[in-house]
Short mmCIF file of C-alpha atoms and ligand atoms in Angstrom, two decimals:
data_model
loop_
_atom_site.label_atom_id
_atom_site.label_comp_id
_atom_site.label_asym_id
_atom_site.label_seq_id
_atom_site.Cartn_x
_atom_site.Cartn_y
_atom_site.Cartn_z
CA UNK A 1458 13.45 -85.42 22.89
CA UNK A 1459 17.04 -86.05 21.90
CA UNK A 1460 17.95 -87.01 18.39
CA UNK A 1461 19.27 -90.41 19.57
CA UNK A 1462 15.86 -91.16 21.08
CA UNK A 1463 14.09 -90.75 17.76
CA UNK A 1464 15.72 -94.02 16.60
CA UNK A 1465 15.58 -93.31 12.92
CA UNK A 1466 18.06 -94.54 10.38
CA UNK A 1467 19.43 -91.98 7.96
CA UNK A 1468 19.67 -93.03 4.37
CA UNK A 1469 20.60 -91.81 0.99
CA UNK A 1470 17.83 -91.62 -1.55
CA UNK A 1471 17.52 -94.97 -3.30
CA UNK A 1472 18.56 -95.23 -6.94
CA UNK A 1473 15.34 -96.37 -8.59
CA UNK A 1474 16.60 -95.67 -12.08
CA UNK A 1475 16.47 -98.84 -14.14
CA UNK A 1476 17.21 -97.32 -17.51
CA UNK A 1477 20.31 -98.01 -19.57
CA UNK A 1478 23.20 -97.44 -20.07
CA UNK A 1479 24.63 -96.91 -16.56
CA UNK A 1480 27.35 -95.79 -17.03
CA UNK A 1481 27.48 -95.29 -20.79
CA UNK A 1482 30.08 -97.17 -22.78
CA UNK A 1483 30.20 -94.22 -25.13
CA UNK A 1484 28.16 -91.12 -25.76
CA UNK A 1485 26.19 -90.53 -28.94
CA UNK A 1486 28.33 -88.59 -31.40
CA UNK A 1487 25.69 -85.92 -31.88
CA UNK A 1488 22.24 -84.84 -30.70
CA UNK A 1489 19.90 -82.01 -31.61
CA UNK A 1490 19.72 -81.02 -27.94
CA UNK A 1491 21.85 -82.01 -24.94
CA UNK A 1492 20.43 -81.65 -21.41
CA UNK A 1493 22.78 -81.37 -18.41
CA UNK A 1494 21.07 -82.82 -15.33
CA UNK A 1495 18.62 -85.65 -14.73
CA UNK A 1496 16.34 -84.05 -12.15
CA UNK A 1497 12.61 -83.65 -12.78
CA UNK A 1498 13.24 -80.55 -14.92
CA UNK A 1499 15.78 -82.30 -17.17
CA UNK A 1500 13.83 -85.54 -17.63
CA UNK A 1501 10.51 -83.73 -18.21
CA UNK A 1502 12.13 -81.57 -20.87
CA UNK A 1503 13.69 -84.66 -22.48
CA UNK A 1504 10.30 -86.39 -22.51
CA UNK A 1505 8.54 -83.47 -24.22
CA UNK A 1506 11.35 -83.12 -26.77
CA UNK A 1507 11.64 -86.82 -27.59
CA UNK A 1508 7.89 -87.07 -28.14
CA UNK A 1509 8.28 -84.54 -30.94
CA UNK A 1510 10.91 -86.71 -32.61
CA UNK A 1511 13.80 -84.46 -31.60
CA UNK A 1512 17.06 -86.25 -30.87
CA UNK A 1513 17.92 -85.49 -27.26
CA UNK A 1514 20.76 -86.73 -25.06
CA UNK A 1515 20.57 -86.18 -21.28
CA UNK A 1516 23.71 -86.47 -19.13
CA UNK A 1517 23.40 -87.02 -15.39
CA UNK A 1518 26.54 -87.14 -13.26
CA UNK A 1519 24.94 -89.36 -10.58
CA UNK A 1520 21.59 -91.06 -10.95
CA UNK A 1521 18.19 -89.87 -12.12
CA UNK A 1522 16.45 -87.79 -9.42
CA UNK A 1523 19.36 -88.46 -7.05
CA UNK A 1524 19.43 -84.87 -5.75
CA UNK A 1525 16.54 -82.46 -5.06
CA UNK A 1526 14.04 -84.23 -7.30
CA UNK A 1527 14.18 -87.46 -5.29
CA UNK A 1528 14.46 -85.85 -1.85
CA UNK A 1529 11.65 -83.34 -1.68
CA UNK A 1530 8.38 -83.28 0.27
CA UNK A 1531 6.40 -84.33 -2.80
CA UNK A 1532 3.94 -81.43 -2.77
CA UNK A 1533 2.33 -80.54 -6.09
CA UNK A 1534 0.72 -77.22 -5.33
CA UNK A 1535 -0.45 -74.05 -6.97
CA UNK A 1536 -1.52 -72.50 -3.68
CA UNK A 1537 0.80 -69.85 -2.26
CA UNK A 1538 2.89 -69.42 -5.41
CA UNK A 1539 4.35 -66.25 -6.81
CA UNK A 1540 1.84 -65.06 -9.46
CA UNK A 1541 4.61 -65.28 -12.09
CA UNK A 1542 4.65 -69.07 -11.64
CA UNK A 1543 0.92 -69.72 -11.50
CA UNK A 1544 0.28 -70.27 -15.26
CA UNK A 1545 3.13 -72.84 -15.40
CA UNK A 1546 1.88 -74.45 -12.18
CA UNK A 1547 -1.64 -74.76 -13.62
CA UNK A 1548 -0.23 -76.43 -16.75
CA UNK A 1549 1.91 -78.70 -14.60
CA UNK A 1550 -1.02 -79.83 -12.48
CA UNK A 1551 -2.95 -80.76 -15.59
CA UNK A 1552 0.03 -82.84 -16.80
CA UNK A 1553 0.36 -84.55 -13.38
CA UNK A 1554 -3.32 -85.54 -13.53
CA UNK A 1555 -2.83 -87.81 -16.55
CA UNK A 1556 0.89 -88.47 -16.23
CA UNK A 1557 0.67 -92.06 -14.97
CA UNK A 1558 -1.68 -92.93 -17.83
CA UNK A 1559 0.42 -91.05 -20.40
CA UNK A 1560 3.69 -92.75 -19.46
CA UNK A 1561 2.26 -96.08 -18.28
CA UNK A 1562 4.02 -95.96 -14.88
CA UNK A 1563 3.03 -94.99 -11.35
CA UNK A 1564 4.17 -91.62 -10.07
CA UNK A 1565 2.06 -91.61 -6.88
CA UNK A 1566 0.03 -88.55 -7.86
CA UNK A 1567 -3.12 -87.84 -5.83
CA UNK A 1568 -5.22 -84.71 -5.59
CA UNK A 1569 -5.54 -84.68 -1.81
CA UNK A 1570 -5.70 -80.91 -1.29
CA UNK A 1571 -3.33 -78.43 0.27
CA UNK A 1572 -4.07 -76.61 3.55
CA UNK A 1573 -2.13 -73.68 5.05
CA UNK A 1574 -3.23 -73.09 8.64
CA UNK A 1575 -3.64 -69.89 10.69
CA UNK A 1576 -3.29 -69.73 14.47
CA UNK A 1577 -4.78 -66.23 14.75
CA UNK A 1578 -6.69 -63.59 12.78
CA UNK A 1579 -3.48 -61.86 11.65
CA UNK A 1580 -2.18 -65.05 10.04
CA UNK A 1581 -5.60 -65.66 8.51
CA UNK A 1582 -5.64 -62.16 7.01
CA UNK A 1583 -2.28 -62.80 5.35
CA UNK A 1584 -3.55 -66.09 3.89
CA UNK A 1585 -6.58 -64.23 2.58
CA UNK A 1586 -4.32 -62.15 0.34
CA UNK A 1587 -3.43 -65.21 -1.70
CA UNK A 1588 -7.11 -66.08 -2.11
CA UNK A 1589 -7.43 -62.88 -4.14
CA UNK A 1590 -4.61 -64.05 -6.45
CA UNK A 1591 -6.33 -67.43 -6.76
CA UNK A 1592 -9.51 -65.68 -7.82
CA UNK A 1593 -7.65 -63.83 -10.58
CA UNK A 1594 -6.50 -67.21 -11.97
CA UNK A 1595 -9.91 -68.88 -11.54
CA UNK A 1596 -8.66 -71.33 -8.88
CA UNK A 1597 -10.94 -73.00 -6.35
CA UNK A 1598 -8.85 -71.82 -3.36
CA UNK A 1599 -10.95 -70.79 -0.34
CA UNK A 1600 -10.68 -69.96 3.35
CA UNK A 1601 -12.02 -72.73 5.55
CA UNK A 1602 -12.72 -73.17 9.26
CA UNK A 1603 -14.83 -75.25 11.65
CA UNK A 1604 -16.36 -78.38 10.16
CA UNK A 1605 -14.47 -77.95 6.88
CA UNK A 1606 -11.15 -77.89 8.75
CA UNK A 1607 -12.17 -80.93 10.77
CA UNK A 1608 -12.93 -82.78 7.55
CA UNK A 1609 -9.31 -82.20 6.49
CA UNK A 1610 -7.39 -82.78 9.72
CA UNK A 1611 -9.76 -84.29 12.31
CA UNK A 1612 -9.61 -83.07 15.92
CA UNK A 1613 -6.35 -81.19 15.30
CA UNK A 1614 -8.55 -78.52 13.64
CA UNK A 1615 -9.40 -76.96 17.02
CA UNK A 1616 -5.92 -75.34 17.31
CA UNK A 1617 -6.42 -73.16 14.21
CA UNK A 1618 -8.84 -70.30 13.56
CA UNK A 1619 -8.95 -71.28 9.90
CA UNK A 1620 -6.88 -72.00 6.87
CA UNK A 1621 -6.39 -71.52 3.14
CA UNK A 1622 -7.37 -74.61 1.20
CA UNK A 1623 -7.05 -75.68 -2.44
CA UNK A 1624 -8.76 -79.02 -2.96
CA UNK A 1625 -7.21 -79.57 -6.41
CA UNK A 1626 -3.59 -79.34 -5.20
CA UNK A 1627 -1.93 -82.66 -4.57
CA UNK A 1628 1.17 -84.71 -4.10
CA UNK A 1629 3.29 -87.30 -5.88
CA UNK A 1630 6.11 -89.64 -4.87
CA UNK A 1631 9.53 -88.09 -5.67
CA UNK A 1632 11.39 -91.42 -5.72
CA UNK A 1633 8.98 -92.68 -8.40
CA UNK A 1634 8.24 -89.66 -10.57
CA UNK A 1635 11.67 -88.59 -11.89
CA UNK A 1636 12.86 -92.08 -12.87
CA UNK A 1637 9.44 -92.89 -14.41
CA UNK A 1638 9.45 -89.75 -16.57
CA UNK A 1639 13.08 -90.51 -17.50
CA UNK A 1640 12.14 -94.00 -18.69
CA UNK A 1641 9.22 -92.53 -20.66
CA UNK A 1642 11.68 -90.18 -22.36
CA UNK A 1643 13.88 -93.16 -23.28
CA UNK A 1644 10.87 -95.04 -24.70
CA UNK A 1645 10.08 -91.94 -26.77
CA UNK A 1646 13.62 -92.01 -28.21
CA UNK A 1647 15.78 -89.94 -25.83
CA UNK A 1648 19.25 -91.14 -24.74
CA UNK A 1649 19.73 -90.86 -20.97
CA UNK A 1650 23.18 -91.41 -19.52
CA UNK A 1651 23.80 -91.70 -15.80
CA UNK A 1652 27.25 -91.52 -14.14
CA UNK A 1653 28.00 -89.15 -16.99
CA UNK A 1654 29.13 -85.70 -15.89
CA UNK A 1655 29.29 -82.84 -18.34
CA UNK A 1656 32.63 -81.08 -17.87
CA UNK A 1657 32.07 -78.14 -20.16
CA UNK A 1658 30.95 -76.72 -23.49
CA UNK A 1659 32.70 -76.50 -26.85
CA UNK A 1660 32.08 -73.52 -29.08
CA UNK A 1661 32.66 -72.65 -32.73
CA UNK A 1662 32.38 -69.11 -34.04
CA UNK A 1663 31.11 -67.93 -30.65
CA UNK A 1664 28.20 -70.34 -30.42
CA UNK A 1665 27.70 -73.73 -28.77
CA UNK A 1666 28.96 -76.65 -30.86
CA UNK A 1667 29.02 -79.50 -28.32
CA UNK A 1668 29.36 -80.70 -24.75
CA UNK A 1669 32.38 -82.47 -23.31
CA UNK A 1670 31.40 -85.28 -20.97
CA UNK A 1671 33.60 -87.64 -18.98
CA UNK A 1672 32.75 -90.30 -21.61
CA UNK A 1673 33.34 -88.26 -24.74
CA UNK A 1674 32.09 -85.29 -26.69
CA UNK A 1675 28.57 -84.92 -28.06
CA UNK A 1676 28.20 -82.52 -30.97
CA UNK A 1677 25.17 -80.29 -30.54
CA UNK A 1678 24.18 -76.71 -31.26
CA UNK A 1679 21.71 -76.52 -28.35
CA UNK A 1680 22.49 -77.23 -24.70
CA UNK A 1681 20.25 -76.87 -21.65
CA UNK A 1682 21.81 -76.47 -18.21
CA UNK A 1683 19.27 -78.04 -15.79
CA UNK A 1684 21.93 -78.79 -13.21
CA UNK A 1685 20.01 -77.82 -10.04
CA UNK A 1686 22.36 -76.89 -7.21
CA UNK A 1687 25.38 -77.11 -9.57
CA UNK A 1688 24.13 -74.62 -12.14
CA UNK A 1689 25.93 -71.62 -10.67
CA UNK A 1690 29.27 -73.46 -10.69
CA UNK A 1691 28.75 -74.78 -14.23
CA UNK A 1692 27.75 -71.35 -15.53
CA UNK A 1693 30.65 -69.63 -13.71
CA UNK A 1694 33.05 -71.86 -15.66
CA UNK A 1695 31.57 -70.30 -18.82
CA UNK A 1696 31.86 -66.77 -17.39
CA UNK A 1697 28.11 -66.56 -16.85
CA UNK A 1698 27.36 -65.21 -13.35
CA UNK A 1699 24.32 -66.97 -11.91
CA UNK A 1700 23.36 -65.96 -8.36
CA UNK A 1701 22.37 -69.08 -6.46
CA UNK A 1702 22.56 -70.16 -2.80
CA UNK A 1703 21.73 -73.41 -1.07
CA UNK A 1704 19.82 -74.35 2.06
CA UNK A 1705 19.62 -77.80 3.58
CA UNK A 1706 16.16 -79.24 4.21
CA UNK A 1707 15.67 -82.27 6.49
CA UNK A 1708 12.80 -84.70 5.92
CA UNK A 1709 11.49 -87.84 7.67
CA UNK A 1710 9.32 -90.70 6.49
CA UNK A 1711 7.04 -92.42 8.97
CA UNK A 1712 5.62 -95.92 9.08
CA UNK A 1713 2.01 -96.27 7.84
CA UNK A 1714 -0.39 -94.78 10.40
CA UNK A 1715 -4.11 -94.18 10.93
CA UNK A 1716 -5.04 -90.50 10.97
CA UNK A 1717 -7.81 -88.20 9.76
CA UNK A 1718 -5.11 -86.26 7.93
CA UNK A 1719 -5.16 -87.21 4.24
CA UNK A 1720 -3.70 -84.26 2.30
CA UNK A 1721 -0.83 -81.74 2.63
CA UNK A 1722 -0.81 -79.44 5.65
CA UNK A 1723 1.56 -76.56 6.32
CA UNK A 1724 1.64 -75.05 9.77
CA UNK A 1725 4.39 -72.78 11.16
CA UNK A 1726 5.64 -75.80 13.08
CA UNK A 1727 5.38 -78.55 10.53
CA UNK A 1728 4.95 -79.48 6.87
CA UNK A 1729 3.30 -82.87 6.49
CA UNK A 1730 1.73 -84.92 3.72
CA UNK A 1731 0.23 -88.34 3.37
CA UNK A 1732 2.38 -90.83 1.42
CA UNK A 1733 1.17 -93.47 -1.00
CA UNK A 1734 2.52 -96.18 1.35
CA UNK A 1735 0.18 -95.01 4.15
CA UNK A 1736 2.88 -93.14 6.11
CA UNK A 1737 3.75 -89.43 6.09
CA UNK A 1738 6.62 -87.31 4.79
CA UNK A 1739 7.28 -84.63 7.40
CA UNK A 1740 9.56 -81.61 7.71
CA UNK A 1741 9.97 -78.77 10.15
CA UNK A 1742 7.72 -75.83 9.23
CA UNK A 1743 10.29 -73.11 9.52
CA UNK A 1744 13.88 -74.33 9.81
CA UNK A 1745 16.28 -74.19 6.88
CA UNK A 1746 20.03 -74.58 7.37
CA UNK A 1747 22.38 -72.38 5.42
CA UNK A 1748 26.07 -73.09 5.65
CA UNK A 1749 27.91 -69.84 4.90
CA UNK A 1750 30.31 -70.09 1.96
CA UNK A 1751 32.14 -67.53 -0.20
CA UNK A 1752 29.04 -67.62 -2.48
CA UNK A 1753 26.99 -66.23 0.43
CA UNK A 1754 29.15 -63.08 0.33
CA UNK A 1755 29.46 -63.08 -3.45
CA UNK A 1756 25.69 -62.90 -3.86
CA UNK A 1757 24.73 -61.33 -0.50
CA UNK A 1758 23.44 -58.10 -1.99
CA UNK A 1759 21.10 -59.82 -4.44
CA UNK A 1760 19.79 -62.16 -1.73
CA UNK A 1761 19.19 -59.42 0.87
CA UNK A 1762 15.42 -59.14 0.24
CA UNK A 1763 14.99 -62.94 0.49
CA UNK A 1764 17.23 -63.03 3.55
CA UNK A 1765 15.17 -60.34 5.27
CA UNK A 1766 12.00 -62.28 4.52
CA UNK A 1767 13.29 -65.66 5.67
CA UNK A 1768 15.52 -64.53 8.53
CA UNK A 1769 13.29 -66.21 11.13
CA UNK A 1770 13.63 -69.61 9.40
CA UNK A 1771 17.32 -69.59 8.52
CA UNK A 1772 19.87 -71.25 10.78
CA UNK A 1773 23.25 -69.92 9.67
CA UNK A 1774 26.46 -71.82 10.34
CA UNK A 1775 30.00 -71.79 9.09
CA UNK A 1776 32.05 -74.95 8.72
CA UNK A 1777 34.14 -77.00 6.33
CA UNK A 1778 31.86 -76.04 3.39
CA UNK A 1779 33.39 -72.58 3.49
CA UNK A 1780 36.93 -73.79 2.84
CA UNK A 1781 35.76 -76.44 0.36
CA UNK A 1782 33.98 -73.76 -1.67
CA UNK A 1783 36.95 -71.42 -1.39
CA UNK A 1784 39.34 -74.10 -2.65
CA UNK A 1785 37.00 -75.32 -5.42
CA UNK A 1786 38.35 -74.56 -8.90
CA UNK A 1787 36.42 -72.00 -10.98
CA UNK A 1788 37.65 -73.45 -14.27
CA UNK A 1789 39.22 -76.78 -15.21
CA UNK A 1790 40.71 -78.55 -18.20
CA UNK A 1791 38.03 -80.52 -20.04
CA UNK A 1792 40.27 -83.57 -20.47
CA UNK A 1793 40.60 -83.96 -16.67
CA UNK A 1794 38.21 -84.95 -13.89
CA UNK A 1795 35.82 -82.07 -13.13
CA UNK A 1796 34.20 -81.10 -9.79
CA UNK A 1797 31.03 -82.82 -11.04
CA UNK A 1798 32.79 -86.20 -10.96
CA UNK A 1799 34.27 -85.53 -7.51
CA UNK A 1800 30.78 -85.44 -5.97
CA UNK A 1801 28.39 -87.68 -7.88
CA UNK A 1802 25.40 -87.07 -5.61
CA UNK A 1803 24.85 -84.22 -3.14
CA UNK A 1804 23.84 -86.20 -0.09
CA UNK A 1805 23.91 -83.99 3.02
CA UNK A 1806 23.24 -85.46 6.46
CA UNK A 1807 19.87 -84.69 7.99
CA UNK A 1808 20.13 -82.19 10.85
CA UNK A 1809 19.62 -84.07 14.16
CA UNK A 1810 18.25 -80.97 15.92
CA UNK A 1811 15.69 -80.49 13.18
CA UNK A 1812 14.69 -84.14 13.47
CA UNK A 1813 14.17 -83.72 17.20
CA UNK A 1814 12.13 -80.57 16.46
CA UNK A 1815 9.97 -82.45 13.96
CA UNK A 1816 9.23 -85.12 16.57
CA UNK A 1817 8.26 -82.47 19.15
CA UNK A 1818 6.17 -80.40 16.75
CA UNK A 1819 4.39 -83.46 15.37
CA UNK A 1820 3.29 -84.47 18.87
CA UNK A 1821 2.05 -80.94 19.58
CA UNK A 1822 0.27 -80.47 16.27
CA UNK A 1823 -1.07 -83.94 15.53
CA UNK A 1824 -1.25 -85.78 18.89
CA UNK A 1825 -2.69 -88.88 17.20
CA UNK A 1826 0.68 -89.24 15.41
CA UNK A 1827 2.83 -88.55 18.49
CA UNK A 1828 4.18 -92.10 18.64
CA UNK A 1829 4.37 -92.92 14.95
CA UNK A 1830 7.64 -94.59 14.01
CA UNK A 1831 10.13 -92.48 12.03
CA UNK A 1832 11.42 -95.02 9.53
CA UNK A 1833 14.05 -92.98 7.74
CA UNK A 1834 15.41 -89.48 7.43
CA UNK A 1835 17.31 -87.67 4.72
CA UNK A 1836 18.28 -84.18 3.67
CA UNK A 1837 18.44 -82.33 0.38
CA UNK A 1838 20.18 -79.19 -0.77
CA UNK A 1839 17.54 -76.74 -1.96
CA UNK A 1840 18.98 -74.30 -4.48
CA UNK A 1841 17.41 -70.91 -4.64
CA UNK A 1842 17.45 -67.80 -6.79
CA UNK A 1843 17.41 -64.29 -5.26
CA UNK A 1844 13.66 -63.80 -5.84
CA UNK A 1845 12.81 -67.46 -5.15
CA UNK A 1846 11.47 -67.93 -8.68
CA UNK A 1847 13.13 -70.05 -11.42
CA UNK A 1848 15.58 -68.89 -14.05
CA UNK A 1849 14.53 -70.16 -17.50
CA UNK A 1850 16.08 -68.44 -20.49
CA UNK A 1851 18.56 -68.40 -23.31
CA UNK A 1852 21.98 -66.83 -22.92
CA UNK A 1853 22.42 -64.18 -25.61
CA UNK A 1854 26.22 -63.92 -25.18
CA UNK A 1855 26.56 -67.69 -25.80
CA UNK A 1856 24.05 -68.58 -28.54
CA UNK A 1857 22.78 -72.14 -28.19
CA UNK A 1858 23.19 -72.21 -24.39
CA UNK A 1859 19.99 -72.25 -22.29
CA UNK A 1860 19.40 -72.36 -18.53
CA UNK A 1861 16.57 -73.86 -16.44
CA UNK A 1862 17.37 -73.71 -12.74
CA UNK A 1863 16.61 -71.85 -9.50
CA UNK A 1864 13.37 -73.67 -8.77
CA UNK A 1865 13.81 -72.53 -5.17
CA UNK A 1866 12.19 -75.29 -3.14
CA UNK A 1867 9.11 -75.75 -5.29
CA UNK A 1868 10.24 -77.19 -8.62
CA UNK A 1869 8.97 -80.72 -8.14
CA UNK A 1870 5.34 -79.74 -8.65
CA UNK A 1871 6.33 -77.38 -11.45
CA UNK A 1872 8.61 -79.97 -13.14
CA UNK A 1873 6.34 -81.40 -15.85
CA UNK A 1874 4.87 -77.98 -16.75
CA UNK A 1875 8.35 -76.47 -16.80
CA UNK A 1876 9.54 -79.35 -19.02
CA UNK A 1877 6.79 -78.58 -21.53
CA UNK A 1878 7.55 -74.84 -21.52
CA UNK A 1879 11.34 -75.39 -21.74
CA UNK A 1880 10.98 -77.85 -24.63
CA UNK A 1881 8.98 -75.17 -26.45
CA UNK A 1882 11.65 -72.53 -25.69
CA UNK A 1883 14.38 -74.82 -27.07
CA UNK A 1884 12.50 -75.52 -30.29
CA UNK A 1885 11.16 -72.02 -30.78
CA UNK A 1886 7.54 -73.09 -30.31
CA UNK A 1887 4.80 -71.48 -28.27
CA UNK A 1888 2.79 -73.56 -25.80
CA UNK A 1889 1.12 -70.55 -24.23
CA UNK A 1890 3.40 -70.32 -21.18
CA UNK A 1891 5.12 -66.96 -21.02
CA UNK A 1892 8.71 -67.33 -19.79
CA UNK A 1893 9.64 -63.63 -20.00
CA UNK A 1894 9.51 -63.21 -16.19
CA UNK A 1895 12.19 -65.88 -15.72
CA UNK A 1896 15.19 -64.32 -17.46
CA UNK A 1897 18.56 -64.39 -15.67
CA UNK A 1898 19.07 -60.77 -16.74
CA UNK A 1899 16.44 -59.60 -14.21
CA UNK A 1900 19.11 -59.88 -11.50
CA UNK A 1901 21.53 -57.62 -13.39
CA UNK A 1902 19.46 -55.00 -15.24
CA UNK A 1903 18.46 -52.94 -12.21
CA UNK A 1904 15.00 -54.50 -11.85
CA UNK A 1905 13.95 -54.58 -8.19
CA UNK A 1906 14.50 -58.05 -6.70
CA UNK A 1907 11.24 -58.84 -4.95
CA UNK A 1908 10.72 -62.33 -3.55
CA UNK A 1909 7.00 -62.94 -3.33
CA UNK A 1910 5.97 -63.07 0.29
CA UNK A 1911 5.84 -66.83 0.82
CA UNK A 1912 2.89 -67.66 3.04
C1 FAD B 2685 14.01 -81.08 1.20
C2 FAD B 2685 13.33 -80.55 -0.04
C3 FAD B 2685 11.94 -80.39 -0.05
C4 FAD B 2685 11.30 -79.91 -1.20
N1 FAD B 2685 9.92 -79.94 -1.26
C5 FAD B 2685 9.30 -79.66 -2.44
C6 FAD B 2685 7.89 -79.86 -2.58
O1 FAD B 2685 7.20 -80.35 -1.68
N2 FAD B 2685 7.30 -79.51 -3.77
C7 FAD B 2685 8.04 -78.98 -4.80
O2 FAD B 2685 7.44 -78.63 -5.82
N3 FAD B 2685 9.38 -78.85 -4.71
C8 FAD B 2685 10.03 -79.18 -3.57
N4 FAD B 2685 11.39 -79.08 -3.47
C9 FAD B 2685 12.14 -78.50 -4.59
C10 FAD B 2685 12.30 -79.48 -5.73
O3 FAD B 2685 12.76 -80.72 -5.28
C11 FAD B 2685 13.30 -78.87 -6.73
O4 FAD B 2685 12.93 -77.54 -7.06
C12 FAD B 2685 13.32 -79.67 -8.04
O5 FAD B 2685 13.50 -81.04 -7.76
C13 FAD B 2685 14.45 -79.15 -8.92
O6 FAD B 2685 14.60 -80.04 -10.01
P1 FAD B 2685 15.84 -79.88 -10.98
O7 FAD B 2685 15.69 -80.90 -12.02
O8 FAD B 2685 15.95 -78.46 -11.37
O9 FAD B 2685 17.13 -80.13 -10.06
P2 FAD B 2685 17.73 -81.45 -9.39
O10 FAD B 2685 16.70 -82.41 -8.99
O11 FAD B 2685 18.65 -80.97 -8.32
O12 FAD B 2685 18.56 -82.12 -10.57
C14 FAD B 2685 19.75 -81.55 -11.09
C15 FAD B 2685 20.62 -82.71 -11.54
O13 FAD B 2685 21.71 -82.21 -12.29
C16 FAD B 2685 22.81 -83.08 -12.09
N5 FAD B 2685 24.04 -82.39 -12.50
C17 FAD B 2685 24.55 -81.25 -11.97
N6 FAD B 2685 25.67 -80.89 -12.64
C18 FAD B 2685 25.87 -81.81 -13.60
C19 FAD B 2685 26.87 -81.96 -14.60
N7 FAD B 2685 27.88 -81.10 -14.77
N8 FAD B 2685 26.78 -83.04 -15.42
C20 FAD B 2685 25.76 -83.94 -15.31
N9 FAD B 2685 24.78 -83.83 -14.35
C21 FAD B 2685 24.85 -82.76 -13.52
C22 FAD B 2685 22.74 -83.38 -10.60
O14 FAD B 2685 23.45 -84.56 -10.27
C23 FAD B 2685 21.24 -83.47 -10.38
O15 FAD B 2685 20.77 -84.81 -10.40
C24 FAD B 2685 12.07 -79.53 -2.33
C25 FAD B 2685 13.47 -79.68 -2.32
C26 FAD B 2685 14.09 -80.22 -1.20
C27 FAD B 2685 15.57 -80.45 -1.23
#
């Protein structure tokens, strides 16, 4: 089917942030901690900090959850993760479970289960490997087939020999969760400013002394860069090399529809999950678009292992992004407009070919949904680290500067748990989540770069 026949409007992600001030009339003069970026990682960290009575100011150049955190599939899963992330993912899931009650707002969280399907015994054997990891962490993950598969997906079950299933994994609504956590942070005492780009950092005696925003300077000795897809550019302006590349993911939302399918299902052809509004959020199982830029070459060596692993899914292209990136300034004067004000919200167009592929694969995989209306489509820029695991650490050569980025396509589910762990890192506390595997230095100290084999 052609893209034009899918008759779906493309939209930007709606701004559901109703906090204040937007934009700020002036910034606070000082804060204990300043957070750059109002995605799920930034707002969750702000919430955990503010609840401890710490004065925290968060600056977001666009709107809360306007980029990845409001555009993702909405999966909250432990299944299939790199073992380094599992403890944080377990903590995150437990926060998601009571989040709506704790903040007094809906986030659309449901424990509907997560199923990865296998079309043959070889695929099943590779899924089985993760079951062994699950056992080490005491998770309920199991291999299912037959009647158990049918209970999850109805008649569609007959096309698979089995699957890996974690009943306690779930989903939440991205357009609700980030803004809701942000408002909870404000109620707890945090200051959140939207349309407020951070241009750079001020230092005194070699350590952080403040951030310069487009609306003024905030004095602070502790700054967290949670800038998602912009982190590499921000850090480069401080002479901190941070290897990061981007891929574009295209997603559709359907109208409400009857189906036996109630949870999250990942098949090679399709990733699909039930939405709170009765429809589905759907993406192609294996297509990710990467537009080649100078950064692709800059970081090619570090990304080779990930590239080798994902080569079948990547659709490489070269276009205007290459020249834009080439022309983009690496440093700028802090009293002038910065690149972060030039592009308030990364809002890539959905890929029409991918949309057509989603329509075709949906009909083949879930025939009962073949004619469901596609109501809207959008795309998001997924930022990724070389080993597809986050970067969460301090920056020893710039005391007071911390980084939390590189969530590599699965940071929405991790967000609240990461926020708790990052808040502890910033305040020197211990909440039992070991962050030592997430240091930026692992990409520069000769450690082997090994992306975990994503299932
Ligand atoms: C299509 C797609 C599907 C995905 N599916 C899933 C999924 O099902 N489950 C899952 O767990 N994860 C998923 N992810 C990944 C997940 O969305 C991200 O890992 C997560 O949202 C990252 O959150 P963040 O806060 O680090 O970054 P972001 O949400 O990108 O937020 C960073 C924010 O920083 C702001 N910013 C940047 N620079 C500045 C500056 N200088 N000053 C002020 N503000 C600045 C940006 O405007 C942005 O709002 C998906 C992502 C995409 C795009």
